[in-house]
Amino acid sequence: MKIKNKLIITIFSLPLIATPLALTASDDNVPPIKNKLVLEECGACHLAFQPAFLPAISWEKMMNELENHFGEDASLDKEMTREITNYMMANAQKNKIVNFDNPPLRITELRWFKHEHGEREAKNMLNKKKLNSYVDCAACHKGADKGYYDDD
Ligand code: HEC
Ligand code: HEC
């Protein structure tokens, strides 16, 4: 009896490596916030940052610890917290690789953000406007409240 040739198939399982793309892609413009409560409550101390700048898990974490929000107490009642959390998570950034144990809480510390704002142009604007950080988006991006950042 003849032994048939065996076809040996080795399956290489490819891990999903999408990191370079995911971390360098920047969003020029993002959808504006349409929820009144978010605009009012999250725009009370600074520009209401658009949810598309951070992944859902970041918003979830941030909303869970509003009583200690970057050194401030930004806590809200249960119902407001729930409505805002739902809105931010539903409109969050999608398709990005996220470290679930340590999700980013600052837009200004994201890699693409540092890249965009590390050039001379942004640094000069920072000095000229006498700002000490990039948190005040609207100081340089006139359309920031409309989600428009591709304007200078
Ligand atoms: C009581 C004032 C206050 C309120 C209300 C408030 N924040 Fe903040 N938020 C701060 C301060 C202070 C910082 C840190 C600013 C800095 O580093 O200069 C901050 C920073 C942030 C940052 C990080 C900015 C960066 O560096 O990229 C995000 C995102 C943010 N807030 C989201 C929210 C959301 C969402 C809400 C509504 C639930 C909210 N904030 C309401 C005071 C507030
Ligand atoms: C001191 C001025 C300044 C501040 C403050 C600032 N930016 Fe920028 N930003 C710039 C400059 C300059 C560029 C690069 C020029 C460009 O590409 O349009 C830029 C680029 C960007 C881009 C990419 C736009 C593009 O055309 O690709 C985004 C998105 C952006 N900024 C978002 C933000 C957000 C969100 C904040 C606040 C958390 C912020 N910026 C704060 C000056 C600033």
mmCIF file of C-alpha atoms in Angstrom, residues 2 5 10-11 20 22 31 33 35 39-40 42 50 55-56 61 69 75-76 84-85 90 92 95 105-106 127 130 137:
data_model
loop_
_atom_site.group_PDB
_atom_site.id
_atom_site.type_symbol
_atom_site.label_atom_id
_atom_site.label_comp_id
_atom_site.label_asym_id
_atom_site.label_seq_id
_atom_site.Cartn_x
_atom_site.Cartn_y
_atom_site.Cartn_z
ATOM 1 C CA LYS A 2 1.195 3.474 -0.859
ATOM 2 C CA ASN A 5 1.872 12.426 0.968
ATOM 3 C CA THR A 10 1.710 25.268 9.768
ATOM 4 C CA ILE A 11 -0.513 27.988 10.858
ATOM 5 C CA PRO A 20 1.863 52.350 14.450
ATOM 6 C CA ALA A 22 -3.380 53.649 15.597
ATOM 7 C CA PRO A 31 -17.848 65.810 15.441
ATOM 8 C CA ILE A 33 -20.828 67.863 20.995
ATOM 9 C CA ASN A 35 -25.577 67.128 24.174
ATOM 10 C CA LEU A 39 -21.600 71.208 26.922
ATOM 11 C CA GLU A 40 -22.672 72.886 30.151
ATOM 12 C CA CYS A 42 -17.927 69.645 30.950
ATOM 13 C CA GLN A 50 -15.055 66.254 22.123
ATOM 14 C CA PRO A 55 -11.533 55.906 23.685
ATOM 15 C CA ALA A 56 -14.643 54.833 25.587
ATOM 16 C CA LYS A 61 -12.639 55.799 33.992
ATOM 17 C CA HIS A 69 -10.621 65.214 38.439
ATOM 18 C CA SER A 75 -18.531 65.485 40.615
ATOM 19 C CA LEU A 76 -22.164 65.564 39.501
ATOM 20 C CA ILE A 84 -22.743 62.278 30.287
ATOM 21 C CA THR A 85 -20.970 58.937 30.585
ATOM 22 C CA ALA A 90 -21.160 56.298 22.611
ATOM 23 C CA ALA A 92 -15.770 57.982 21.787
ATOM 24 C CA ASN A 95 -10.602 51.551 16.340
ATOM 25 C CA LEU A 105 -6.985 60.468 30.478
ATOM 26 C CA ARG A 106 -5.282 63.395 28.819
ATOM 27 C CA ASN A 127 4.868 81.352 23.937
ATOM 28 C CA LYS A 130 1.702 83.115 27.181
ATOM 29 C CA CYS A 137 -7.471 74.371 22.720
#
